Tab-separated table of C-alpha atoms in Angstrom:
chain	number	residue	atom	x	y	z
A	1280	MET	CA	3.416	-9.100	4.740
A	1281	LEU	CA	3.508	-5.295	4.765
A	1282	VAL	CA	6.594	-3.674	6.306
A	1283	PHE	CA	7.003	-0.006	7.253
A	1284	GLY	CA	8.708	2.133	9.856
A	1285	THR	CA	7.967	5.838	9.397
A	1286	ARG	CA	4.929	8.089	9.545
A	1287	PRO	CA	4.800	8.800	5.776
A	1288	GLU	CA	4.957	5.080	5.028
A	1289	ALA	CA	2.192	4.347	7.533
A	1290	ILE	CA	-0.089	7.001	6.038
A	1291	LYS	CA	0.338	5.607	2.535
A	1292	ILE	CA	0.100	1.946	3.556
A	1293	ALA	CA	-2.947	2.383	5.832
A	1294	PRO	CA	-5.501	2.440	2.975
A	1295	VAL	CA	-3.867	-0.675	1.511
A	1296	ILE	CA	-4.136	-2.529	4.827
A	1297	SER	CA	-7.819	-1.593	5.049
A	1298	ALA	CA	-8.473	-2.709	1.469
A	1299	LEU	CA	-6.570	-5.978	1.935
A	1300	ARG	CA	-8.535	-6.787	5.078
A	1301	ARG	CA	-11.761	-6.458	3.103
A	1302	THR	CA	-10.684	-9.210	0.700
A	1303	THR	CA	-11.318	-12.929	1.111
A	1304	THR	CA	-8.321	-13.960	-0.987
A	1305	LEU	CA	-5.391	-12.725	1.099
A	1306	ASP	CA	-4.285	-12.859	4.721
A	1307	VAL	CA	-2.518	-9.748	5.993
A	1308	ARG	CA	0.447	-9.503	8.339
A	1309	VAL	CA	1.803	-6.111	9.378
A	1310	THR	CA	5.377	-5.607	10.569
A	1311	VAL	CA	6.694	-2.248	11.782
A	1312	THR	CA	10.322	-1.377	12.400
A	1313	GLY	CA	9.756	1.705	14.550
A	1314	GLN	CA	12.231	3.842	12.571
A	1315	HIS	CA	10.160	6.900	13.621
A	1316	ARG	CA	8.557	5.630	16.827
A	1317	ALA	CA	6.337	8.417	18.189
A	1318	MET	CA	5.093	9.695	14.839
A	1319	LEU	CA	4.525	6.151	13.575
A	1320	ASP	CA	2.417	5.220	16.586
A	1321	GLN	CA	0.202	8.295	16.047
A	1322	VAL	CA	-0.721	7.161	12.544
A	1323	ASN	CA	-1.223	3.537	13.525
A	1324	THR	CA	-3.697	4.659	16.180
A	1325	LEU	CA	-5.518	7.001	13.789
A	1326	PHE	CA	-6.071	4.302	11.167
A	1327	GLY	CA	-6.564	1.420	13.582
A	1328	ILE	CA	-3.422	-0.432	12.501
A	1329	ARG	CA	-2.368	-3.143	14.958
A	1330	PRO	CA	1.020	-4.541	13.954
A	1331	ASP	CA	1.583	-8.274	14.177
A	1332	HIS	CA	5.317	-7.739	14.677
A	1333	ASP	CA	7.287	-4.747	15.985
A	1334	LEU	CA	11.053	-4.860	15.417
A	1335	ASP	CA	11.541	-1.758	17.617
A	1336	ILE	CA	14.837	-0.788	15.990
A	1337	LEU	CA	14.890	2.867	17.083
A	1338	GLU	CA	18.048	4.009	18.864
A	1339	GLN	CA	19.040	7.538	19.870
A	1340	GLY	CA	21.253	9.114	17.211
A	1341	GLN	CA	20.803	6.127	14.936
A	1342	GLU	CA	22.723	6.209	11.651
A	1343	LEU	CA	21.464	4.953	8.315
A	1344	HIS	CA	23.599	1.832	8.243
A	1345	SER	CA	22.206	0.847	11.641
A	1346	ILE	CA	18.617	1.159	10.394
A	1347	MET	CA	19.528	-1.013	7.410
A	1348	THR	CA	21.275	-3.782	9.328
A	1349	ARG	CA	18.848	-3.892	12.262
A	1350	THR	CA	15.865	-4.088	9.904
A	1351	ILE	CA	17.350	-6.914	7.837
A	1352	ASN	CA	18.405	-8.816	10.959
A	1353	GLY	CA	14.998	-8.328	12.571
A	1354	LEU	CA	13.030	-9.450	9.526
A	1355	SER	CA	15.203	-12.418	8.636
A	1356	PRO	CA	13.815	-14.892	11.204
A	1357	LEU	CA	10.220	-13.811	10.503
A	1358	LEU	CA	10.665	-14.435	6.788
A	1359	ARG	CA	12.490	-17.709	7.413
A	1360	ASP	CA	10.107	-19.236	9.942
A	1361	ASP	CA	6.798	-18.217	8.345
A	1362	PRO	CA	7.474	-16.944	4.816
A	1363	PRO	CA	4.714	-14.808	3.292
A	1364	ALA	CA	3.641	-15.077	-0.341
A	1365	ALA	CA	4.946	-11.535	-0.902
A	1366	VAL	CA	6.387	-8.567	0.992
A	1367	LEU	CA	5.008	-5.087	0.270
A	1368	VAL	CA	7.143	-2.026	0.987
A	1369	GLN	CA	6.375	1.628	0.408
A	1370	GLY	CA	8.446	4.404	-1.066
A	1371	ASP	CA	12.068	5.226	-0.464
A	1372	THR	CA	12.910	5.003	3.223
A	1373	THR	CA	15.799	2.963	4.525
A	1374	THR	CA	13.237	0.676	6.171
A	1375	SER	CA	11.586	-0.062	2.827
A	1376	THR	CA	14.855	-0.846	1.060
A	1377	ALA	CA	16.087	-3.003	3.933
A	1378	ALA	CA	12.814	-4.945	3.969
A	1379	ALA	CA	12.995	-5.425	0.204
A	1380	ILE	CA	16.542	-6.774	0.481
A	1381	ALA	CA	15.576	-9.091	3.339
A	1382	ALA	CA	12.701	-10.512	1.271
A	1383	PHE	CA	14.840	-10.807	-1.847
A	1384	TYR	CA	17.460	-12.796	0.053
A	1385	ARG	CA	14.679	-15.242	1.004
A	1386	GLN	CA	13.439	-15.328	-2.627
A	1387	ILE	CA	10.108	-13.823	-1.600
A	1388	PRO	CA	8.492	-11.524	-4.214
A	1389	VAL	CA	8.769	-7.824	-3.376
A	1390	VAL	CA	5.878	-5.459	-4.128
A	1391	HIS	CA	6.987	-1.816	-4.307
A	1392	LEU	CA	4.269	0.733	-3.568
A	1393	GLU	CA	4.977	4.224	-4.994
A	1394	ALA	CA	7.526	2.859	-7.439
A	1395	GLY	CA	9.311	4.785	-10.161
A	1396	LEU	CA	9.840	8.193	-8.562
A	1397	ARG	CA	13.141	9.699	-9.688
A	1398	SER	CA	14.878	13.023	-9.092
A	1399	GLY	CA	17.747	12.141	-11.422
A	1400	ASN	CA	20.292	13.064	-8.744
A	1401	LEU	CA	21.619	10.239	-6.574
A	1402	GLN	CA	22.579	12.727	-3.836
A	1403	SER	CA	19.264	14.597	-3.700
A	1404	PRO	CA	17.169	13.596	-1.938
A	1405	PHE	CA	19.654	11.583	0.109
A	1406	PRO	CA	19.400	8.672	0.728
A	1407	GLU	CA	15.927	8.355	-0.757
A	1408	GLU	CA	16.929	8.471	-4.431
A	1409	ALA	CA	19.380	5.603	-3.965
A	1410	ASN	CA	16.915	3.663	-1.818
A	1411	ARG	CA	14.159	3.667	-4.412
A	1412	ARG	CA	16.505	2.792	-7.269
A	1413	ILE	CA	17.802	-0.198	-5.303
A	1414	THR	CA	14.287	-1.382	-4.489
A	1415	SER	CA	13.273	-1.136	-8.140
A	1416	GLN	CA	16.022	-3.547	-9.116
A	1417	ILE	CA	14.697	-6.348	-6.902
A	1418	ALA	CA	10.917	-5.790	-6.942
A	1419	ALA	CA	8.621	-8.258	-8.692
A	1420	LEU	CA	5.680	-5.837	-8.901
A	1421	HIS	CA	6.028	-2.067	-9.305
A	1422	LEU	CA	3.000	-0.002	-8.230
A	1423	ALA	CA	3.634	3.337	-9.921
A	1424	PRO	CA	1.503	6.291	-8.800
A	1425	THR	CA	1.570	8.066	-12.181
A	1426	SER	CA	2.333	7.521	-15.849
A	1427	THR	CA	5.563	9.500	-15.402
A	1428	SER	CA	6.707	7.052	-12.736
A	1429	ARG	CA	5.816	4.163	-15.037
A	1430	GLN	CA	7.901	5.678	-17.825
A	1431	ASN	CA	10.870	6.059	-15.475
A	1432	LEU	CA	10.686	2.333	-14.777
A	1433	LEU	CA	10.361	1.465	-18.457
A	1434	ASP	CA	13.439	3.595	-19.151
A	1435	GLU	CA	15.293	1.409	-16.640
A	1436	LYS	CA	14.250	-1.735	-18.552
A	1437	ILE	CA	11.564	-2.835	-16.094
A	1438	ALA	CA	9.039	-4.989	-17.966
A	1439	ALA	CA	5.726	-3.262	-18.675
A	1440	ALA	CA	3.839	-6.334	-17.451
A	1441	ASP	CA	5.384	-5.851	-13.999
A	1442	ILE	CA	4.104	-2.257	-13.619
A	1443	ALA	CA	0.635	-1.056	-12.605
A	1444	ILE	CA	-0.386	2.615	-12.388
A	1445	THR	CA	-2.450	2.913	-9.224
A	1446	GLY	CA	-2.525	6.579	-8.268
A	1447	ASN	CA	-1.083	7.515	-4.897
A	1448	THR	CA	-2.594	5.986	-1.787
A	1449	VAL	CA	-1.853	9.158	0.194
A	1450	ILE	CA	-4.861	10.713	-1.547
A	1451	ASP	CA	-7.046	7.864	-0.266
A	1452	ALA	CA	-5.775	8.511	3.268
A	1453	LEU	CA	-6.072	12.299	3.059
A	1454	LEU	CA	-9.638	12.326	1.740
A	1455	GLN	CA	-10.705	9.947	4.501
A	1456	VAL	CA	-9.076	11.966	7.280
A	1457	VAL	CA	-10.134	15.439	6.096
A	1458	ARG	CA	-13.779	14.380	6.220
A	1459	ASP	CA	-13.413	13.656	9.943
A	1460	HIS	CA	-12.490	17.275	10.948
A	1461	HIS	CA	-10.064	16.297	13.701
A	1462	PRO	CA	-9.842	18.908	16.502
A	1463	PHE	CA	-6.539	20.625	17.194
A	1464	SER	CA	-4.837	19.775	20.469
A	1465	ASP	CA	-2.974	23.120	20.348
A	1466	PRO	CA	-5.357	25.993	21.252
A	1467	ARG	CA	-3.309	28.393	19.111
A	1468	LEU	CA	-4.314	26.405	16.041
A	1469	GLU	CA	-7.938	26.086	17.083
A	1470	ALA	CA	-8.022	29.882	17.453
A	1471	LEU	CA	-7.140	30.231	13.764
A	1472	VAL	CA	-10.345	28.478	12.692
A	1473	GLY	CA	-12.764	31.129	11.501
A	1474	SER	CA	-10.324	33.937	12.353
A	1475	GLY	CA	-10.028	35.135	8.769
A	1476	ARG	CA	-6.233	35.101	8.951
A	1477	ARG	CA	-4.349	33.618	6.027
A	1478	ILE	CA	-2.116	30.706	6.976
A	1479	LEU	CA	1.275	29.849	5.534
A	1480	LEU	CA	1.953	26.207	6.408
A	1481	VAL	CA	5.662	25.339	6.462
A	1482	THR	CA	7.304	21.926	6.765
A	1483	THR	CA	11.017	21.224	6.473
A	1484	HIS	CA	13.235	18.294	7.373
A	1485	ARG	CA	15.212	17.180	4.298
A	1486	ARG	CA	18.678	15.896	5.093
A	1487	GLU	CA	20.208	17.743	2.136
A	1488	ASN	CA	18.763	21.044	3.437
A	1489	GLN	CA	20.130	20.701	6.960
A	1490	GLY	CA	22.790	23.131	8.117
A	1491	ALA	CA	23.370	26.474	6.386
A	1492	ALA	CA	20.537	25.984	3.887
A	1493	MET	CA	17.979	25.376	6.614
A	1494	ARG	CA	19.170	28.371	8.608
A	1495	GLY	CA	18.639	30.426	5.446
A	1496	MET	CA	15.132	29.002	5.149
A	1497	ALA	CA	14.445	30.050	8.733
A	1498	ARG	CA	15.622	33.591	7.991
A	1499	ALA	CA	13.368	33.666	4.933
A	1500	ILE	CA	10.353	32.579	6.976
A	1501	ASP	CA	11.148	35.221	9.587
A	1502	ARG	CA	11.311	37.919	6.905
A	1503	ILE	CA	7.999	36.777	5.415
A	1504	ALA	CA	6.332	36.889	8.831
A	1505	GLU	CA	7.750	40.364	9.481
A	1506	ASN	CA	6.641	41.675	6.083
A	1507	GLU	CA	3.142	40.127	6.293
A	1508	PRO	CA	1.693	40.952	9.742
A	1509	GLU	CA	-1.783	39.734	8.703
A	1510	LEU	CA	-0.341	36.311	7.885
A	1511	THR	CA	0.093	33.493	10.407
A	1512	VAL	CA	2.958	31.095	9.766
A	1513	VAL	CA	2.488	27.606	11.215
A	1514	LEU	CA	5.507	25.309	11.316
A	1515	PRO	CA	5.176	21.841	12.889
A	1516	LEU	CA	8.703	20.982	14.012
A	1517	HIS	CA	10.358	17.746	12.974
A	1518	MET	CA	11.683	15.516	15.749
A	1519	ASN	CA	15.245	15.727	14.416
A	1520	PRO	CA	17.243	17.993	16.788
A	1521	VAL	CA	19.356	19.252	13.875
A	1522	VAL	CA	16.202	20.675	12.284
A	1523	ARG	CA	15.082	22.268	15.539
A	1524	GLU	CA	18.458	23.892	16.138
A	1525	ALA	CA	18.211	25.602	12.749
A	1526	ILE	CA	14.573	26.696	13.023
A	1527	VAL	CA	13.671	27.506	16.614
A	1528	PRO	CA	16.200	30.279	17.434
A	1529	ALA	CA	15.250	32.237	14.325
A	1530	LEU	CA	11.475	32.050	14.764
A	1531	ARG	CA	10.513	31.533	18.395
A	1532	ASP	CA	10.097	35.258	19.164
A	1533	ARG	CA	8.115	36.200	16.046
A	1534	GLN	CA	4.537	36.923	17.156
A	1535	ASN	CA	2.781	35.658	14.035
A	1536	VAL	CA	4.752	32.413	13.832
A	1537	ILE	CA	3.405	29.318	15.574
A	1538	LEU	CA	5.942	26.555	16.176
A	1539	THR	CA	4.276	23.302	17.192
A	1540	GLU	CA	5.318	19.794	18.060
A	1541	PRO	CA	4.692	17.257	15.271
A	1542	LEU	CA	0.971	17.137	14.588
A	1543	ALA	CA	-1.070	13.973	14.504
A	1544	TYR	CA	-1.972	13.266	10.894
A	1545	GLY	CA	-5.627	14.133	11.405
A	1546	GLU	CA	-4.647	17.545	12.746
A	1547	PHE	CA	-2.112	18.082	9.974
A	1548	ALA	CA	-4.701	17.265	7.317
A	1549	ARG	CA	-7.110	19.769	8.851
A	1550	LEU	CA	-4.395	22.443	9.003
A	1551	LEU	CA	-3.559	21.753	5.366
A	1552	SER	CA	-7.206	22.294	4.451
A	1553	LEU	CA	-7.130	25.692	6.209
A	1554	ALA	CA	-3.827	26.917	4.739
A	1555	ALA	CA	-3.624	29.518	1.992
A	1556	VAL	CA	-0.114	28.549	0.839
A	1557	VAL	CA	2.202	25.641	1.606
A	1558	LEU	CA	5.993	26.044	1.766
A	1559	THR	CA	7.788	22.720	2.094
A	1560	ASP	CA	10.664	20.429	1.240
A	1561	SER	CA	8.502	17.357	1.894
A	1562	GLY	CA	7.621	14.895	-0.829
A	1563	GLY	CA	4.265	13.808	0.541
A	1564	VAL	CA	2.916	17.340	0.966
A	1565	GLN	CA	3.516	17.943	-2.750
A	1566	GLU	CA	0.954	15.194	-3.377
A	1567	GLU	CA	-1.534	16.033	-0.636
A	1568	ALA	CA	-1.920	19.808	-0.988
A	1569	PRO	CA	-3.102	19.849	-4.634
A	1570	SER	CA	-6.002	17.559	-3.673
A	1571	LEU	CA	-7.237	20.364	-1.432
A	1572	GLY	CA	-6.559	23.176	-3.910
A	1573	LYS	CA	-3.515	24.534	-2.067
A	1574	PRO	CA	-0.565	26.069	-3.964
A	1575	VAL	CA	2.764	24.517	-2.990
A	1576	LEU	CA	6.211	26.129	-3.093
A	1577	VAL	CA	8.985	23.550	-2.783
A	1578	MET	CA	12.284	24.496	-1.150
A	1579	ARG	CA	14.362	22.162	-3.299
A	1580	GLU	CA	16.246	22.414	-6.575
A	1581	ASN	CA	14.588	19.312	-8.023
A	1582	THR	CA	11.685	17.009	-7.327
A	1583	GLU	CA	10.875	13.382	-7.976
A	1584	ARG	CA	7.247	14.484	-8.352
A	1585	PRO	CA	7.347	16.559	-11.554
A	1586	GLU	CA	3.707	15.910	-12.432
A	1587	ALA	CA	2.445	18.643	-10.106
A	1588	VAL	CA	5.013	21.110	-11.458
A	1589	THR	CA	3.771	20.379	-14.971
A	1590	ALA	CA	0.150	20.675	-13.837
A	1591	GLY	CA	0.898	24.047	-12.213
A	1592	THR	CA	0.011	23.183	-8.608
A	1593	VAL	CA	3.639	23.107	-7.435
A	1594	ALA	CA	6.588	25.439	-8.082
A	1595	LEU	CA	10.231	24.804	-7.244
A	1596	VAL	CA	11.777	27.799	-5.467
A	1597	GLY	CA	15.015	26.261	-4.167
A	1598	ALA	CA	16.606	26.882	-0.792
A	1599	ASP	CA	17.865	30.432	-1.395
A	1600	GLU	CA	16.600	32.865	1.236
A	1601	HIS	CA	15.755	35.667	-1.179
A	1602	ALA	CA	14.050	33.375	-3.689
A	1603	ILE	CA	11.836	31.939	-0.961
A	1604	VAL	CA	10.773	35.393	0.249
A	1605	ASP	CA	10.084	36.638	-3.280
A	1606	SER	CA	8.102	33.530	-4.269
A	1607	VAL	CA	5.865	33.518	-1.209
A	1608	THR	CA	5.280	37.272	-1.445
A	1609	ALA	CA	4.320	37.043	-5.113
A	1610	LEU	CA	1.874	34.221	-4.465
A	1611	LEU	CA	0.224	36.045	-1.573
A	1612	HIS	CA	-0.301	39.256	-3.529
A	1613	ASP	CA	-0.933	38.141	-7.118
A	1614	ASP	CA	-4.522	36.882	-7.211
A	1615	GLU	CA	-4.295	35.603	-10.778
A	1616	HIS	CA	-1.112	33.656	-10.048
A	1617	TYR	CA	-2.646	32.256	-6.871
A	1618	ALA	CA	-5.826	31.164	-8.624
A	1619	SER	CA	-3.901	29.413	-11.389
A	1620	MET	CA	-2.031	27.270	-8.850
A	1621	ALA	CA	-5.035	26.662	-6.599
A	1622	THR	CA	-7.318	25.388	-9.369
A	1623	ALA	CA	-4.924	23.209	-11.362
A	1624	VAL	CA	-5.602	19.489	-11.808
A	1625	ASN	CA	-4.233	17.103	-9.174
A	1626	PRO	CA	-2.297	14.387	-11.036
A	1627	TYR	CA	-1.789	12.054	-8.088
A	1628	GLY	CA	-4.981	10.221	-7.302
A	1629	ASP	CA	-8.741	9.843	-7.107
A	1630	GLY	CA	-9.145	8.070	-3.767
A	1631	ARG	CA	-9.229	4.558	-5.280
A	1632	ALA	CA	-5.513	3.766	-5.384
A	1633	ALA	CA	-5.732	1.108	-2.663
A	1634	GLU	CA	-8.304	-0.834	-4.683
A	1635	ARG	CA	-5.930	-0.929	-7.642
A	1636	VAL	CA	-3.044	-1.966	-5.389
A	1637	VAL	CA	-4.973	-4.925	-3.992
A	1638	ALA	CA	-6.103	-6.056	-7.444
A	1639	ALA	CA	-2.520	-5.930	-8.759
A	1640	VAL	CA	-1.243	-7.949	-5.787
A	1641	GLU	CA	-4.024	-10.496	-6.273
A	1642	GLN	CA	-2.982	-10.910	-9.901
A	1643	LEU	CA	0.673	-11.337	-8.902
A	1644	LEU	CA	-0.314	-14.129	-6.521
A	1645	GLY	CA	-2.717	-15.751	-8.967
A	1646	VAL	CA	-5.968	-15.039	-7.141
A	1647	GLY	CA	-7.412	-12.105	-9.099
A	1648	THR	CA	-7.097	-9.667	-11.989
A	1649	ARG	CA	-5.933	-6.060	-12.202
A	1650	LEU	CA	-8.159	-3.027	-12.439
A	1651	PRO	CA	-7.593	-0.464	-15.218
A	1652	ASP	CA	-4.682	1.906	-14.612
A	1653	PHE	CA	-5.276	5.251	-12.914
A	1654	THR	CA	-5.555	8.265	-15.208
A	1655	PRO	CA	-5.982	11.823	-13.851
A	1656	LEU	CA	-9.165	13.668	-14.633
A	1657	PRO	CA	-8.685	16.283	-17.385
């Protein structure tokens, strides 16, 4: 059984579902919680995912403890009445940790996709850092995307035999979707295609950045747009009203800023391929953008994805307004600096992560053998 509830989880699990359905050794059951309903449904439609079970836990203004308890309570009868051989969860959402706990309580092996990411700070990102550490303690199989993630697990006394390095399945999903050239539903975005204008793609939603920090980010983006009239800033808004309250008032009247509703993943992937620079506090974008040769500036003080920082494709700029403006300006106007970030090696995947995931699960269940671990191209 595969369990997920948010758009990022769905994107990263979709290639695994496709690969599992091509096997003759395993039956696949998909359960969604609906933690992010509208955005989740978009991705399920894009990848042709038809859930077998939908817990439909979403409530207006839902708090974290409610997501946790409703997910465990919803999964419990499914796991009791028709227990799967294993439960696969992805990443560090509250859905994934709740599903792992529910399976553990039923003594069902937990497979953790994207295991071993660590920021080193339990409060940042919150609650993701705690979620993934908890899941690591109860997982039977740890599917680490990189050698750094594997080492983090080894440092926590996880047995080497229980870890496989697969690469990140988001690269599998991205490469598939980019090839399809999905049209934009927003005519303002379609007008950018072939316009010659440079695009700064911005995404922000992190809980630890909400409030004063996010308002500072909005001011920084406004200053960048004012200083760079030939630049178009595109910012797909998160559904969270707290994020919108910080962003929209500061940017809605700026002529070269386009605020959009959340984009379907196919549209987002196309926009990412068109962007010159990416400014984000998202984890997934740090993995996706380097695959397309896009420099990424991260509005956080730390990252659980240090591989791209080491490779030179990602730079941490923090949440300070002035630092954000200076970093974006430097990247836009320093061709040598830009080229060094745009041509660095992507350490996250080669498009075959899902194959390695399936092989590792087959070995866990005694019906196959693992593939060699993923290693980035030099």
